[in-house]
Amino acid sequence: MDEPSALSRLPKVDLLLQRDDAAAAIARYGRGPVTDAVRRALDDIRTEVRAGRPLPPPDEVVTRAVADVAGARAGRLRRVVNATGVVLHTNLGRAPLSAAAREAAVEAAGYTTLEYDLGEGARGSRTAHVGRLAAELCGTEAATVVNNGAAALVLVLAALSTGREALVSRGELIEIGGSYRLPDVMAVSGALMREVGTTNRTRVADYRDAVGDDTGLLLKVHRSNFEVVGFVEEAGAGELAALGRDAGVPFVHDLGSGLIRTANDGPFAGEPSVEASVAAGADLVIFSGDKLLGGPQAGIVAGRADLVRRCTTHPLARAFRIDKLQRAALEATLEAHLRADVPTDVPTWAMLTADPASLRARAEQLAPLIGDVATAAPTRSVVGGGSLPGVELDSWGITIGRADVDGLADDLRAGDPPVIGRVDDGRLVLDLRTVPPADDDLLVDLVRAALGDTAARERDGGAASGDVQRAEDATA
Ligand SMILES: *Cc1c(COP(=O)(O)O)cnc(C)c1O
């Protein structure tokens, strides 16, 4: 058959859309997207037929179109099983929310009292209540909440130091990842960055020498994601708070990860805490809602009432405001921290404090259910989220040796829900610290299914392997 007559036998768009498979796709994705995809499929087929390929049957046109639309929708946010052992995995949404925080967010999804005062029957404040909870937890006069930690820092700098110098140590000009670089953030805030000290040593005298009429604030930034060792010195929060009081300028401490209570032992020993910074006299502390607090994305600013008020009344506060879902989840998370110093009903804390013996028991129970290829083995988890570099937690997981280990990782990621593991030394490692025990059965089913897919592919020959998520871009 010659090419023009083959093309003339191509089915018409309207007829294709009347088929049952097309109708099902229209119900799911909408008429417009499916119609466009059918047209694109027909265009491609025309090109192929002109190049000498045979005319495909009509169902193939629709199949291609549906795959096209489904592919375009596959990027939607999906739940995953995090078996990486990175507790605060930024790429996987940092902190998983507690049951109470999830319920609160679901309830807040409809109409809420977001900015409504029930007593007065009139407009209320979006952040007053959540701010009071945060202040109570931090032991400060006042607090407010914005969209994330970065926004909190920009707001504080803009509200307290626009056109004036913000003094910061050269050793604390950090990059956090996701293009967050402190000098750039300071520049957009309108505060004038004035560096003091050196990369490795900064003393309070360096700040004192730089304080003058133009000083807007003293800033200390937690080096969350790296360590400096050797000939090092830094000005402590207490010294900076005292200098700030003498000079009449606020001392602001950006704690990043936001450990609330000081830990004297365990993995958090030595990590700066909100409690310690406030006790040392910080005028404002800043930290994230979705790092060690274990809540939703948010930035908390806590401290002196007059300074918090300057933040809440600044025009940027409107641009950085939280939404109702964040507020609901954050309130529930703050309440959990008010109930217990180590709130194990907050998943981040349940995972961080999980005992290696209980992780081992789970690993030894699950490995045989997966099969001979799986072994229970010790491994090491990390906190992640740019928190506590160099700190590793003893953990247990399931390791699977497989010729095509990258292919197995691909098959796990293709599951529903996807499982994200780690490839270590040619073996796939599934760290149980970051898998909630309630997901154990699901994990077994998903791993068995992926192993089946990998085995089938290995039988068929071509072992396609894709890129595996590496741990280093997970912790930014
Ligand atoms: C993580 C971090 C931030 C940014 O907080 P986000 O909530 O991620 O915006 C700012 N400062 C420090 C020191 C941090 O560790």
Tab-separated table of N, CA, C and O and ligand atoms in Angstrom, residues 94 147-153 174 176 180 182 221-225 254-257 286-291 297-299 385-387, ligand 1:
chain	number	residue	atom	x	y	z
A	94	ARG	N	11.574	16.279	53.964
A	94	ARG	CA	12.034	16.463	55.353
A	94	ARG	C	11.185	15.703	56.362
A	94	ARG	O	11.083	14.502	56.280
A	147	ASN	N	6.797	31.268	56.401
A	147	ASN	CA	6.743	30.118	55.490
A	147	ASN	C	7.900	29.125	55.611
A	147	ASN	O	7.720	27.939	55.401
A	148	ASN	N	9.089	29.587	55.923
A	148	ASN	CA	10.227	28.676	56.120
A	148	ASN	C	11.357	29.434	56.811
A	148	ASN	O	11.241	30.641	57.047
A	149	GLY	N	12.418	28.707	57.129
A	149	GLY	CA	13.516	29.313	57.868
A	149	GLY	C	14.198	30.428	57.093
A	149	GLY	O	14.596	31.451	57.657
A	150	ALA	N	14.340	30.239	55.782
A	150	ALA	CA	14.984	31.258	54.952
A	150	ALA	C	14.176	32.559	54.990
A	150	ALA	O	14.728	33.654	55.141
A	151	ALA	N	12.858	32.426	54.874
A	151	ALA	CA	11.992	33.613	54.920
A	151	ALA	C	12.090	34.283	56.289
A	151	ALA	O	12.063	35.515	56.390
A	152	ALA	N	12.198	33.472	57.338
A	152	ALA	CA	12.289	34.040	58.684
A	152	ALA	C	13.533	34.919	58.798
A	152	ALA	O	13.475	36.027	59.345
A	153	LEU	N	14.647	34.436	58.255
A	153	LEU	CA	15.885	35.226	58.349
A	153	LEU	C	15.777	36.505	57.510
A	153	LEU	O	16.163	37.586	57.972
A	174	ILE	N	27.387	30.637	55.363
A	174	ILE	CA	27.161	29.266	54.904
A	174	ILE	C	26.348	29.187	53.616
A	174	ILE	O	25.633	30.111	53.251
A	176	ILE	N	23.544	26.423	52.263
A	176	ILE	CA	22.776	25.305	52.813
A	176	ILE	C	22.350	24.319	51.743
A	176	ILE	O	22.010	23.192	52.019
A	180	TYR	N	20.714	28.313	48.609
A	180	TYR	CA	20.627	29.227	49.748
A	180	TYR	C	22.050	29.556	50.201
A	180	TYR	O	22.726	28.715	50.786
A	182	LEU	N	24.161	32.407	52.359
A	182	LEU	CA	23.869	33.472	53.305
A	182	LEU	C	24.167	34.882	52.776
A	182	LEU	O	23.332	35.774	52.930
A	221	VAL	N	25.010	32.499	62.982
A	221	VAL	CA	24.328	31.488	62.169
A	221	VAL	C	24.925	30.128	62.473
A	221	VAL	O	26.147	29.955	62.433
A	222	HIS	N	24.063	29.191	62.785
A	222	HIS	CA	24.540	27.844	63.094
A	222	HIS	C	25.114	27.196	61.834
A	222	HIS	O	24.461	27.159	60.801
A	223	ARG	N	26.356	26.705	61.939
A	223	ARG	CA	26.947	25.991	60.792
A	223	ARG	C	26.334	24.606	60.766
A	223	ARG	O	26.934	23.630	61.178
A	224	SER	N	25.111	24.526	60.250
A	224	SER	CA	24.332	23.296	60.390
A	224	SER	C	24.965	22.111	59.698
A	224	SER	O	24.904	20.993	60.182
A	225	ASN	N	25.534	22.346	58.505
A	225	ASN	CA	25.815	21.203	57.644
A	225	ASN	C	27.298	20.920	57.414
A	225	ASN	O	27.646	20.177	56.527
A	254	ASP	N	20.416	32.459	64.357
A	254	ASP	CA	19.757	31.545	63.411
A	254	ASP	C	20.250	30.136	63.714
A	254	ASP	O	21.385	29.783	63.407
A	255	LEU	N	19.371	29.339	64.325
A	255	LEU	CA	19.759	27.996	64.767
A	255	LEU	C	19.531	26.932	63.709
A	255	LEU	O	19.959	25.791	63.867
A	256	GLY	N	18.854	27.275	62.657
A	256	GLY	CA	18.651	26.303	61.575
A	256	GLY	C	17.771	25.137	61.977
A	256	GLY	O	16.558	25.182	61.836
A	257	SER	N	18.428	24.100	62.519
A	257	SER	CA	17.692	22.852	62.753
A	257	SER	C	16.703	22.939	63.904
A	257	SER	O	15.744	22.179	63.951
A	286	ILE	N	15.892	31.983	65.470
A	286	ILE	CA	15.201	31.599	64.238
A	286	ILE	C	15.463	30.112	64.016
A	286	ILE	O	16.606	29.668	64.185
A	287	PHE	N	14.442	29.359	63.643
A	287	PHE	CA	14.671	27.956	63.259
A	287	PHE	C	13.540	27.463	62.363
A	287	PHE	O	12.503	28.103	62.247
A	288	SER	N	13.801	26.297	61.739
A	288	SER	CA	12.850	25.731	60.781
A	288	SER	C	11.802	24.889	61.492
A	288	SER	O	12.073	24.284	62.527
A	289	GLY	N	10.628	24.780	60.868
A	289	GLY	CA	9.573	23.926	61.416
A	289	GLY	C	9.743	22.469	61.040
A	289	GLY	O	9.251	21.580	61.734
A	290	ASP	N	10.444	22.202	59.923
A	290	ASP	CA	10.461	20.825	59.408
A	290	ASP	C	11.832	20.168	59.511
A	290	ASP	O	12.128	19.220	58.798
A	291	LYS	N	12.671	20.686	60.405
A	291	LYS	CA	13.921	19.965	60.695
A	291	LYS	C	13.705	19.228	62.023
A	291	LYS	O	12.804	18.414	62.102
A	297	GLN	N	6.826	22.491	56.886
A	297	GLN	CA	7.706	23.584	56.479
A	297	GLN	C	7.229	24.866	57.159
A	297	GLN	O	6.059	25.230	57.078
A	298	ALA	N	8.129	25.541	57.838
A	298	ALA	CA	7.797	26.797	58.510
A	298	ALA	C	9.085	27.411	59.026
A	298	ALA	O	10.107	26.725	59.129
A	299	GLY	N	9.052	28.683	59.312
A	299	GLY	CA	10.180	29.354	59.943
A	299	GLY	C	9.672	30.038	61.200
A	299	GLY	O	8.682	30.761	61.152
A	385	GLY	N	18.786	16.776	56.478
A	385	GLY	CA	18.185	18.106	56.540
A	385	GLY	C	19.216	19.177	56.847
A	385	GLY	O	18.890	20.235	57.389
A	386	GLY	N	20.474	18.912	56.513
A	386	GLY	CA	21.511	19.887	56.827
A	386	GLY	C	21.731	20.002	58.327
A	386	GLY	O	22.165	21.036	58.815
A	387	SER	N	21.400	18.955	59.075
A	387	SER	CA	21.586	18.995	60.527
A	387	SER	C	22.647	17.989	60.943
A	387	SER	O	22.765	16.922	60.359
B	1	LIG	C1	18.032	25.028	57.136
B	1	LIG	C2	18.568	26.328	57.531
B	1	LIG	C3	17.987	27.512	57.068
B	1	LIG	C4	16.854	27.503	56.085
B	1	LIG	O1	15.683	27.029	56.648
B	1	LIG	P1	14.518	26.500	55.663
B	1	LIG	O2	13.411	26.168	56.607
B	1	LIG	O3	15.082	25.336	54.944
B	1	LIG	O4	14.196	27.622	54.756
B	1	LIG	C5	18.518	28.713	57.485
B	1	LIG	N1	19.579	28.754	58.322
B	1	LIG	C6	20.163	27.632	58.796
B	1	LIG	C7	21.329	27.759	59.726
B	1	LIG	C8	19.683	26.384	58.429
B	1	LIG	O5	20.263	25.273	58.879
